[in-house]
GROMACS .gro file of C-alpha atoms in nm:
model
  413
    1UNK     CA    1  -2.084  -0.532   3.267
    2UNK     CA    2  -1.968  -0.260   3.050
    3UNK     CA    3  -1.684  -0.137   3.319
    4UNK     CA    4  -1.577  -0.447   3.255
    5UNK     CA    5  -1.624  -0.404   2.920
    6UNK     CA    6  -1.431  -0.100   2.930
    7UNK     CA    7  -1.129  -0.177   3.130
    8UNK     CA    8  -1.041  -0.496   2.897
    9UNK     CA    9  -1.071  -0.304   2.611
   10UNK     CA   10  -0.834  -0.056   2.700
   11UNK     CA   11  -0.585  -0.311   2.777
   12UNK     CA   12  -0.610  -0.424   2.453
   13UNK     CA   13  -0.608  -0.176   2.278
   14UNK     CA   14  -0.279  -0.125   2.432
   15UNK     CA   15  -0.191  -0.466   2.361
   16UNK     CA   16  -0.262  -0.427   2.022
   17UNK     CA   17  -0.087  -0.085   2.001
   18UNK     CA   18   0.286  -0.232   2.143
   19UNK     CA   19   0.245  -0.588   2.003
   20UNK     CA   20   0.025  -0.601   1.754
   21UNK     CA   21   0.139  -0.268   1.519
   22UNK     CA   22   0.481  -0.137   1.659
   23UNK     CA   23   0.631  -0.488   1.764
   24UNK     CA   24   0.461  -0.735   1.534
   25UNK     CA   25   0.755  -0.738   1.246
   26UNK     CA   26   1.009  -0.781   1.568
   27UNK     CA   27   0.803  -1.078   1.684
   28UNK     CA   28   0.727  -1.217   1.386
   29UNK     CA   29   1.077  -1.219   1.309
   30UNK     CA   30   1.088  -1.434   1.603
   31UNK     CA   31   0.904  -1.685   1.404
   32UNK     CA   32   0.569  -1.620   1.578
   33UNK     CA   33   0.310  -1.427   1.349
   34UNK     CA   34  -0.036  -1.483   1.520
   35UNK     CA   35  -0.043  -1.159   1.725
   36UNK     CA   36  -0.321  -1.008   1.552
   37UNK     CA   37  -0.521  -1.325   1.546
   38UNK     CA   38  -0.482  -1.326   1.942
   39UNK     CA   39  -0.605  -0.963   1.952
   40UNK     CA   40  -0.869  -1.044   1.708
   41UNK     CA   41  -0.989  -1.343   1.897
   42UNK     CA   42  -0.992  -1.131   2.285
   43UNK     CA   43  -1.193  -0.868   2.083
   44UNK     CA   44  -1.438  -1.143   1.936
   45UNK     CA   45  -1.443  -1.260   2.279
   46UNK     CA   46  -1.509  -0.921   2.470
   47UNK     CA   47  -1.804  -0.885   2.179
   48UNK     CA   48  -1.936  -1.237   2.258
   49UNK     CA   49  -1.971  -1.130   2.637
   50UNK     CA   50  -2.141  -0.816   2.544
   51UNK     CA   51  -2.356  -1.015   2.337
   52UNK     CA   52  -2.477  -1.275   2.616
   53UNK     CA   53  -2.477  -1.032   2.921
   54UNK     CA   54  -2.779  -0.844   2.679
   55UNK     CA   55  -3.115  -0.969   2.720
   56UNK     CA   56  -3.172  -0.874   2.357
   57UNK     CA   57  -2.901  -1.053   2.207
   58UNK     CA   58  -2.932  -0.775   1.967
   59UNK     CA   59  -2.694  -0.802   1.704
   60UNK     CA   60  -2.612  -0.511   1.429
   61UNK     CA   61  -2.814  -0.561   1.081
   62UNK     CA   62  -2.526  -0.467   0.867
   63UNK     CA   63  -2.290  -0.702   1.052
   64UNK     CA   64  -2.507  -0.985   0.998
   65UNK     CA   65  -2.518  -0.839   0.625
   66UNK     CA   66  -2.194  -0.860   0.568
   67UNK     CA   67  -2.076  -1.176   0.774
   68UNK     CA   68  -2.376  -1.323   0.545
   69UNK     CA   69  -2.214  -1.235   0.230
   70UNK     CA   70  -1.891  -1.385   0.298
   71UNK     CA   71  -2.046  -1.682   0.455
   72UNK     CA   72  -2.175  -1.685   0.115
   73UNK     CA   73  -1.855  -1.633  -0.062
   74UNK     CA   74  -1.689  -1.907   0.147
   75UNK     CA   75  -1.957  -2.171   0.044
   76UNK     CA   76  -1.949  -2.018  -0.356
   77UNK     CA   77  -1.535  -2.081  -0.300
   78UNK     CA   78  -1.535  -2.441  -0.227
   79UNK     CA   79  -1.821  -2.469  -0.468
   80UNK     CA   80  -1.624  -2.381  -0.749
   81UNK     CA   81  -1.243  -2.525  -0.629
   82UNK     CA   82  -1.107  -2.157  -0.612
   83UNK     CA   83  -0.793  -2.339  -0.410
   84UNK     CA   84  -0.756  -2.522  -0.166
   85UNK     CA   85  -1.009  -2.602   0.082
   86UNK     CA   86  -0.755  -2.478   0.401
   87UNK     CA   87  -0.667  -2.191   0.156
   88UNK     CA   88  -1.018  -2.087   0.166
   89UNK     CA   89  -1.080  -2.130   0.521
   90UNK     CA   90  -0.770  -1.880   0.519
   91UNK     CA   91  -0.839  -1.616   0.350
   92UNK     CA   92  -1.161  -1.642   0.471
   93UNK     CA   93  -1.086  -1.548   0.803
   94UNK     CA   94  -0.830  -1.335   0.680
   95UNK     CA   95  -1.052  -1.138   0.472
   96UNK     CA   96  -1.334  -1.106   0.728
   97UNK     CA   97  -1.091  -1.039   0.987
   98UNK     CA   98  -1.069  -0.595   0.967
   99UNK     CA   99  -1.493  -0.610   0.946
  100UNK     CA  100  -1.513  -0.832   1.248
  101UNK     CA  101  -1.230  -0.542   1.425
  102UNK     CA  102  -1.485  -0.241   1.329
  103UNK     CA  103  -1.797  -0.437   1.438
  104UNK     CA  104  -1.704  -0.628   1.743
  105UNK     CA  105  -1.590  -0.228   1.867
  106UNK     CA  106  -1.901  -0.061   1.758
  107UNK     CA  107  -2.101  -0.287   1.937
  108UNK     CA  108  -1.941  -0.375   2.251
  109UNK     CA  109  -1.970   0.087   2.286
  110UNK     CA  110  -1.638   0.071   2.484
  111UNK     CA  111  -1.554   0.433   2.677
  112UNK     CA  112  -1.216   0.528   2.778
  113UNK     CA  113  -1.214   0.751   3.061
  114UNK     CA  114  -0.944   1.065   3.040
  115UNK     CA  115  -0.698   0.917   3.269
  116UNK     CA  116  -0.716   0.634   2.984
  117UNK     CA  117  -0.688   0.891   2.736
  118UNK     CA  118  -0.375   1.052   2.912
  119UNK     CA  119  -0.188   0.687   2.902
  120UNK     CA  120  -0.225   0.617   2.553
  121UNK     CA  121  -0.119   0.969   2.422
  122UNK     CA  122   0.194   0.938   2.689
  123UNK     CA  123   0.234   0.566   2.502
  124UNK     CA  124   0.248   0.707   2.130
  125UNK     CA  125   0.482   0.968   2.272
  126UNK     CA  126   0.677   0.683   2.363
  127UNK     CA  127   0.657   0.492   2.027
  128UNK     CA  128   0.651   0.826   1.841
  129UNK     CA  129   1.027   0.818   1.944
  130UNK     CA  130   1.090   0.429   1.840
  131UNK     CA  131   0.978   0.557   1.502
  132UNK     CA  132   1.154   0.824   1.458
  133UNK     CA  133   1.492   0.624   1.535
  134UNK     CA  134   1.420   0.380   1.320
  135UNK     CA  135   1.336   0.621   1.052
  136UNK     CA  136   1.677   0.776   1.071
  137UNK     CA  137   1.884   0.498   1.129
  138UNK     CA  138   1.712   0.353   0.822
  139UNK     CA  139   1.940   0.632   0.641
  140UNK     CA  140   2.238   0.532   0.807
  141UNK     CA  141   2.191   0.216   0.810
  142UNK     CA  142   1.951   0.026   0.524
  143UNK     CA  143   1.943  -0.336   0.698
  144UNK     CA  144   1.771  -0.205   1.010
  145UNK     CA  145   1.460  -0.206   0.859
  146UNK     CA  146   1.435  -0.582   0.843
  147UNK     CA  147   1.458  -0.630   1.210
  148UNK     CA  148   1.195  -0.347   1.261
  149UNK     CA  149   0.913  -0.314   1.088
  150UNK     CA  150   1.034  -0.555   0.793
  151UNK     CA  151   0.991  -0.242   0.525
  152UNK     CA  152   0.927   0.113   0.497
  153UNK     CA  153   0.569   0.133   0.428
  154UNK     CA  154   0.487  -0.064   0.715
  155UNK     CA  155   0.693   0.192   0.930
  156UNK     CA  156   0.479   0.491   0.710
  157UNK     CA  157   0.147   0.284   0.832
  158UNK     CA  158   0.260   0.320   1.209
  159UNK     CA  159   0.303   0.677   1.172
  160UNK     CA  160  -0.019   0.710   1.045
  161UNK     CA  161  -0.169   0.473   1.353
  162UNK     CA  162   0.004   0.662   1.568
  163UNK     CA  163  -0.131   1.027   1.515
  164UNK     CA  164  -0.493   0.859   1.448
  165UNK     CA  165  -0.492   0.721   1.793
  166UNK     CA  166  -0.369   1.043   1.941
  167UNK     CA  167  -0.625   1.287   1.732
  168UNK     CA  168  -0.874   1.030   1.877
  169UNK     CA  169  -0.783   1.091   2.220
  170UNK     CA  170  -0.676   1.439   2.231
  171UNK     CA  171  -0.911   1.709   2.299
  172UNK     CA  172  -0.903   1.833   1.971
  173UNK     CA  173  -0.787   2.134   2.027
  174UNK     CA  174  -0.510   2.361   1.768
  175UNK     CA  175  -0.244   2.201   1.943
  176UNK     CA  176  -0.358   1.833   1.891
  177UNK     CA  177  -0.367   1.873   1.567
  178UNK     CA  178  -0.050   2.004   1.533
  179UNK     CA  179   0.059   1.705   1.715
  180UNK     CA  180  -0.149   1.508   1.491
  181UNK     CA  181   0.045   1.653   1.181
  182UNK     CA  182   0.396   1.601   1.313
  183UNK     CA  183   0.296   1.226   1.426
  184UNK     CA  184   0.207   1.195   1.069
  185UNK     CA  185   0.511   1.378   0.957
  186UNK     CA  186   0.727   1.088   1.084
  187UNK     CA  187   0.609   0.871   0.779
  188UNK     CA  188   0.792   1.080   0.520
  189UNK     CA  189   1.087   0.927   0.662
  190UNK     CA  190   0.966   0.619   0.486
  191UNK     CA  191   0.996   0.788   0.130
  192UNK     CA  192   0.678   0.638   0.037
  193UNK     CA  193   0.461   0.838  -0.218
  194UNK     CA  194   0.175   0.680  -0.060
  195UNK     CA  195   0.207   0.842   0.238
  196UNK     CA  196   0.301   1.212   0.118
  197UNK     CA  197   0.021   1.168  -0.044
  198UNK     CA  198  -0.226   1.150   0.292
  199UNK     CA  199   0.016   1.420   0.442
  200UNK     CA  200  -0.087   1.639   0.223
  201UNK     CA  201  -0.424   1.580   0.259
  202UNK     CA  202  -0.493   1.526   0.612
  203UNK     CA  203  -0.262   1.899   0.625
  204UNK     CA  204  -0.521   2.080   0.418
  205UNK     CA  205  -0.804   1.885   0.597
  206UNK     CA  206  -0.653   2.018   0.930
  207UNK     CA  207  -0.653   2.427   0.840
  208UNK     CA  208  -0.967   2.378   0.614
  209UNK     CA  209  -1.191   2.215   0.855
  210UNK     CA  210  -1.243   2.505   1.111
  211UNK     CA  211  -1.499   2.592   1.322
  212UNK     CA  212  -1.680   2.800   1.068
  213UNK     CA  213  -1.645   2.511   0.758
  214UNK     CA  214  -1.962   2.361   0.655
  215UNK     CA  215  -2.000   2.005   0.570
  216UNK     CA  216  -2.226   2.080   0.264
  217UNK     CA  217  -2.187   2.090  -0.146
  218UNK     CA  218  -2.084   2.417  -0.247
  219UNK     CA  219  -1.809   2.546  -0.470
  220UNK     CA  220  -1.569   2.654  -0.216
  221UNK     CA  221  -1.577   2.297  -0.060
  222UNK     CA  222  -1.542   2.109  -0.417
  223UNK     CA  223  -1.274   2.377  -0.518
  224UNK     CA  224  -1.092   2.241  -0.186
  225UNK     CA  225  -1.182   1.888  -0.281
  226UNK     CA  226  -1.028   1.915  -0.653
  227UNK     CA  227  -0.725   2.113  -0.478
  228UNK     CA  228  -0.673   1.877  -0.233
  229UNK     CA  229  -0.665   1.574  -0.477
  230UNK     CA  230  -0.428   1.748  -0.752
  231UNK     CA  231  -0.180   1.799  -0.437
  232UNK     CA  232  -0.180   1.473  -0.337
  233UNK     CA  233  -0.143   1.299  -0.679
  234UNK     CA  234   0.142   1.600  -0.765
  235UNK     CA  235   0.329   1.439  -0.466
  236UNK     CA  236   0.313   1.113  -0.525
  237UNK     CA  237   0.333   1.156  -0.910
  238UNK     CA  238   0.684   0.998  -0.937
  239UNK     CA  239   0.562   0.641  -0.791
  240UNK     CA  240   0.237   0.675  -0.985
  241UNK     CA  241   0.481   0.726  -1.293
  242UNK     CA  242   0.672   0.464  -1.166
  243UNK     CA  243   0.435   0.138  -1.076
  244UNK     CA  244   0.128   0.239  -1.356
  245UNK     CA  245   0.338   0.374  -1.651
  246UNK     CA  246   0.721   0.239  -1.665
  247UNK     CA  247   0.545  -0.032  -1.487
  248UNK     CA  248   0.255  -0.095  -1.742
  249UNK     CA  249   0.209  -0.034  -2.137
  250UNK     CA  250   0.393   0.302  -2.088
  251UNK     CA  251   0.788   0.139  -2.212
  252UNK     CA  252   0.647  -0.036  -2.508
  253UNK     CA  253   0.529  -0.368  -2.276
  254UNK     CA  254   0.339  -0.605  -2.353
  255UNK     CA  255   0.080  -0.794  -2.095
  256UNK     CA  256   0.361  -1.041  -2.057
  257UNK     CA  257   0.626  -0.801  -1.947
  258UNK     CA  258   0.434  -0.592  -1.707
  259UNK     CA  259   0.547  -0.505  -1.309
  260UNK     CA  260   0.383  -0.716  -1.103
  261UNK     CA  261   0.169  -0.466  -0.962
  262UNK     CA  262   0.019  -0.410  -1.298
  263UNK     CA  263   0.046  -0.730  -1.434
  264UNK     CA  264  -0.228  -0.771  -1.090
  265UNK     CA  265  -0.425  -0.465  -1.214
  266UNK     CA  266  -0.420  -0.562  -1.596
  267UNK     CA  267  -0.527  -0.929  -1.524
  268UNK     CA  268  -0.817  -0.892  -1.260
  269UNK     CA  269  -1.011  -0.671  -1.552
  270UNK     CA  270  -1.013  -1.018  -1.742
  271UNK     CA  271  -1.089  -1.192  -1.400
  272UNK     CA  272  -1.396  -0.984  -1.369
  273UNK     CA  273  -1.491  -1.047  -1.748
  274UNK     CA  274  -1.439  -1.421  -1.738
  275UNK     CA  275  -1.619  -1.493  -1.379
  276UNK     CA  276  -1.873  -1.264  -1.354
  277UNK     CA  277  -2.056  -1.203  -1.113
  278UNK     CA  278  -1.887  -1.364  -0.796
  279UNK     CA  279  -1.533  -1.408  -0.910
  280UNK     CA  280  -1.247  -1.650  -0.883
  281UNK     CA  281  -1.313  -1.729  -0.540
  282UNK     CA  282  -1.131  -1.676  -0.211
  283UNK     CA  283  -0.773  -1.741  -0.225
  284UNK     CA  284  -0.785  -1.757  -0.587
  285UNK     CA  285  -0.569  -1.405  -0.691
  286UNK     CA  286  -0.338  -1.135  -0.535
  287UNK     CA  287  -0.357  -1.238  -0.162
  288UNK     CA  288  -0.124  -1.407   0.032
  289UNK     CA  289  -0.348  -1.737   0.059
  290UNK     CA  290  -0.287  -1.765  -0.351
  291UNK     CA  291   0.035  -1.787  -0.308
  292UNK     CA  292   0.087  -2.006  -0.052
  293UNK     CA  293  -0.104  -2.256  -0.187
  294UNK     CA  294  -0.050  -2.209  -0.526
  295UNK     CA  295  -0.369  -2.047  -0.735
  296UNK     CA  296  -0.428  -2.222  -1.066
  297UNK     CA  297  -0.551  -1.852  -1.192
  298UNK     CA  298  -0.143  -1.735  -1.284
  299UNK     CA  299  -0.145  -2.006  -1.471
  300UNK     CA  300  -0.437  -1.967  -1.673
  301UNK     CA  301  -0.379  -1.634  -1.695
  302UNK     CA  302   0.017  -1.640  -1.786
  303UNK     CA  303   0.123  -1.492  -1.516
  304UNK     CA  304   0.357  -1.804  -1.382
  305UNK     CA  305   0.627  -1.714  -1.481
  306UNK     CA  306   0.621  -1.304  -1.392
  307UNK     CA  307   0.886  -1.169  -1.132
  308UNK     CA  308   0.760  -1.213  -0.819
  309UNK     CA  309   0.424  -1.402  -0.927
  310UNK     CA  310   0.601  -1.708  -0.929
  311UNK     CA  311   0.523  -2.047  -0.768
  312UNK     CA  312   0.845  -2.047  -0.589
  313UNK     CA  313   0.895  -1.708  -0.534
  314UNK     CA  314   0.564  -1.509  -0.514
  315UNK     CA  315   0.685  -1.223  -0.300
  316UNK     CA  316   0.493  -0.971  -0.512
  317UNK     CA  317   0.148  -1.131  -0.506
  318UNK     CA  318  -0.021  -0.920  -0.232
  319UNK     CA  319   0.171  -0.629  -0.324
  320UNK     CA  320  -0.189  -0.407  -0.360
  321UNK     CA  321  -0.560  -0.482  -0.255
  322UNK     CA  322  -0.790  -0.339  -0.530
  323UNK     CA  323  -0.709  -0.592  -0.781
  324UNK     CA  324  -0.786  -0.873  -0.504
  325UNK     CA  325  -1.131  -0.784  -0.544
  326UNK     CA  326  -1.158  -0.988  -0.865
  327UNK     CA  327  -1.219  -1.283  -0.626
  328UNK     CA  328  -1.512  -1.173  -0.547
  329UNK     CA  329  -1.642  -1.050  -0.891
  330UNK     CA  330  -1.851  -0.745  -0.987
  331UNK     CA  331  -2.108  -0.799  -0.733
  332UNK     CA  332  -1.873  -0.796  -0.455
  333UNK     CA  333  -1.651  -0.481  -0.563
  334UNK     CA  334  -1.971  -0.309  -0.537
  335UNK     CA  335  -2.100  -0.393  -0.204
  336UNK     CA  336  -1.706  -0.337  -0.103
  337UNK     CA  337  -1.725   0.037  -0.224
  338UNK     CA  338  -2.051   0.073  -0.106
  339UNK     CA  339  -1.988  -0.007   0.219
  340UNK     CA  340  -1.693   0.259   0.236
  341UNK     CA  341  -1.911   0.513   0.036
  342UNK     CA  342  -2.188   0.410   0.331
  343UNK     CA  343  -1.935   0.502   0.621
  344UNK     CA  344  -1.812   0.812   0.435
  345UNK     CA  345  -2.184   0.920   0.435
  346UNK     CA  346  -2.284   0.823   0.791
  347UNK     CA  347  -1.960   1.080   0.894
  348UNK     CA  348  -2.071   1.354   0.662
  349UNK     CA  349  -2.383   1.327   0.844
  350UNK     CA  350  -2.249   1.323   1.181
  351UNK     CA  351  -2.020   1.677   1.106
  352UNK     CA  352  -2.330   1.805   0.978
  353UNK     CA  353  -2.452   1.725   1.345
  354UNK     CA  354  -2.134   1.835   1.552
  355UNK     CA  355  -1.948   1.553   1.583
  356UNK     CA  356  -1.652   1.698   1.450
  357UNK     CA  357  -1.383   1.500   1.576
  358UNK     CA  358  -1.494   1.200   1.461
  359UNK     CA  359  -1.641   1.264   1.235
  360UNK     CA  360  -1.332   1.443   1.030
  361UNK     CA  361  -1.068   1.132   1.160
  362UNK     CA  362  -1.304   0.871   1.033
  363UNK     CA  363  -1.287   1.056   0.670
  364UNK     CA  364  -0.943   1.057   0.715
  365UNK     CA  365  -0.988   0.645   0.777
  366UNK     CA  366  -1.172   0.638   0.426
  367UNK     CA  367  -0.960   0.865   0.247
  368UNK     CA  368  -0.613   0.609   0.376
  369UNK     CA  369  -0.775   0.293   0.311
  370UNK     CA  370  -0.854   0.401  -0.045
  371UNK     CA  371  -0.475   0.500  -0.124
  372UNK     CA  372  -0.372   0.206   0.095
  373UNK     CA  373  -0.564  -0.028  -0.136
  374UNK     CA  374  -0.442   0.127  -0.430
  375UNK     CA  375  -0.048  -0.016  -0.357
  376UNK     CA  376  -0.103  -0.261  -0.060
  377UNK     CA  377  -0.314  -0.490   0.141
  378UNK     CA  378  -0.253  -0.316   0.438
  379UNK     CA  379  -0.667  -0.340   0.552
  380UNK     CA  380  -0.617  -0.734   0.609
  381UNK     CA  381  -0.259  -0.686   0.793
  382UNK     CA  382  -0.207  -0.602   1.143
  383UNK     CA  383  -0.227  -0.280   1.097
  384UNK     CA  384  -0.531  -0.263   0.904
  385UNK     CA  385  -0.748  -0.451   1.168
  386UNK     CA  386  -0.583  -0.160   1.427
  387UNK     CA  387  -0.719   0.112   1.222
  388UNK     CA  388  -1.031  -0.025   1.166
  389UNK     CA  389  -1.046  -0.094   1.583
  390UNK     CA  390  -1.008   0.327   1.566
  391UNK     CA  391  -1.295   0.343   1.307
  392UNK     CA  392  -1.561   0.135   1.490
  393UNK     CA  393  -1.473   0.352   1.827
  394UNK     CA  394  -1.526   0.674   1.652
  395UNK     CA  395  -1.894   0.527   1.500
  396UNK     CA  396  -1.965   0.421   1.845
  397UNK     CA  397  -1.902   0.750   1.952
  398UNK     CA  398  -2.082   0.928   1.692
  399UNK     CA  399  -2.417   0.674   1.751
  400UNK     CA  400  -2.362   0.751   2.132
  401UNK     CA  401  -2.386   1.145   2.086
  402UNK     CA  402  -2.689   1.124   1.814
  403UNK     CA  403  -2.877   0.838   1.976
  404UNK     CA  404  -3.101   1.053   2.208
  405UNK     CA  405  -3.195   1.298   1.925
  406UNK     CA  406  -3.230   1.018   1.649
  407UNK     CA  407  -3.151   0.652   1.760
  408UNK     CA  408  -3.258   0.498   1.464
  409UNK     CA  409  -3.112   0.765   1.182
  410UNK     CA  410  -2.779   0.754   1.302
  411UNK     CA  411  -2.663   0.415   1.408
  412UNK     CA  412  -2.500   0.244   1.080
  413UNK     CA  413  -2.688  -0.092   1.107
   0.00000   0.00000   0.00000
């Protein structure tokens, strides 16, 4: 069973690599846009046979946690008319969608061998170069970026897939992470603060983490920390500038003349206020579902009439994630940081233990979700559910190396 197991999932997760990350703004352009939903469907599927081949059925607590609370969520949606009832279902399953990616992985426990290994470093090799074209053509050339990857940050997120996947299945050695760094070097071509932002980071992470650093509170490692964050907001200090103070109450503005990436941030504080503790509801504010089928929220709100909030034009509306979290109220921002604060912990852990590797690239995972979410909703795209594939292989790794000295401490349900 788990050859089996194995095999399929390695030809997914070069599926997933070439159609569902690199390709998908190509096909979609197309006019087909469901390539995720395929790979998140063979992945359910590969977890379902797990499941039944098991005598147990065992299934892992926190998974049924958290597919309990937005079962939850879903029935507290319709309950309250959020939207529509199909706009629900939607965002529903788009919501759940990167949890069910880093479960269904960290319990099916799939292994690639190193001949598996081999192919997919040779294959981001491969795409390495696609990227890099692109990336200077984009220069040349501004339109080629439609027929691409449809914008620059989404070409900034496949550098950063890219040199995650490889750092995964390198040997982790000085050279792969040199590798690592210039795969990740590729997104600057992107000009996106975002990204120069994790650069920097993952650059000091990669000559501070040696063999002698210790994963413990002390002051050399919080003097790192503070370092480390005051060089990654000095590089992107001209977008944060740009989006939170031009953008915001920084000109003179008033709440009706904000960006619309503000106008999202300065609105969901009230949205927190006014439905506490639950929120507005799936598919009720800054996701693509709101906008599709029209949330009455803008209008309550104001915010009909804002550039790119629009009924008819609401191209801004999932421009960022954080402020999406109003749908689900106080109560669920928490358990959503919680959960990330959980996974950080669980890999601190692991270092502590000698799981290095993953250990350090499933910070890494944290630490670029938490600027993603800060300027896009890149954890319920295509390449959010990718990355979160990565995370739930690395945890599956990590419970595989601690299980026979402490089954029960390590695994993360």
């Amino acid at each position: 069973m788990q050859d089996f197991i194995d095999r399929q999932f390695f030809n997914l997760t070069v599926f997933t690599l070439i159609f569902g990350v690199m390709f998908y703004d190509v096909i979609n352009n197309l006019g087909f846009s469901y390539v995720d939903e395929i790979c998140a469907v063979l992945l359910a599927l590969l977890f379902g046979y797990k499941v039944i081949h098991t005598k147990t059925w065992e299934f892992n607590r926190l998974f049924l946690f958290v597919l309990g609370v937005f079962v939850f969520y879903l029935i507290y949606s319709i309950a309250i008319h959020a939207n529509t009832t199909s706009a629900i279902l939607t965002d529903f399953t788009i919501q759940l969608k990167p949890y069910l990616a880093f479960f269904c992985v960290y319990a099916i426990h799939p292994r690639l061998t190193e001949n598996q290994r081999k192919i997919i470093r040779q294959l981001i090799i491969l795409c390495s170069l696609y990227v890099l074209l692109v990336g200077v053509a984009y220069h040349i050339y501004y339109e080629v970026i439609k027929y691409t990857f449809a914008h620059m940050s989404r070409l900034a997120t496949a550098s950063s897939v890219l040199a995650l996947l490889y750092l995964y299945c390198s040997d982790y050695t000085k050279n792969d992470k040199i590798i690592f760094i210039l795969l990740l070097s590729l997104g600057i071509l992107s000009g996106r603060s975002k990204h120069f932002g994790l650069f920097a980071i993952c650059l000091l992470m990669m000559i501070y983490f040696n063999d002698s650093f210790k994963m413990k509170l002390s002051v050399r490692n919080t003097t790192f920390i503070l370092i480390t964050l005051a060089f990654a907001l000095f590089v992107a200090r001209e977008k944060i500038y740009y989006y939170f103070i031009t953008g915001g109450f920084g000109d003179g503005r008033t709440a009706n003349d904000l960006y619309a990436r503000m106008a999202l941030y300065f609105f969901s504080l009230r949205i927190f206020t006014d439905y506490f503790p639950f929120g507005s509801g799936f598919a009720s504010y800054a996701t693509h579902t709101s906008g599709m089928d029209y949330s009455p929220i803008y209008a309550k709100y104001g915010m009909q009439n804002m550039h790119g909030l629009t009924r008819e034009d609401p191209a801004f509306i999932a421009d960022t994630y954080f402020p999406a979290l109003a749908q689900f109220g106080v109560a669920g921002a928490a358990l959503f940081f919680i959960f990330w604060i959980y996974l950080a912990w669980k890999a601190i852990r692991a270092y502590q233990r000698d799981c290095r590797k993953e250990a350090t690239i499933a910070l890494i995972i944290v630490i670029f979700f938490m600027i993603e979410c800060t300027t896009d909703s890149t954890l319920t795209h295509n390449r959010g559910m990718f990355i979160m594939m990565i995370l739930g292989l690395l945890f599956s790794d990590m419970h595989a190396k601690l299980s026979d000295s402490a089954h029960h401490e390590n695994s993360i349900g």
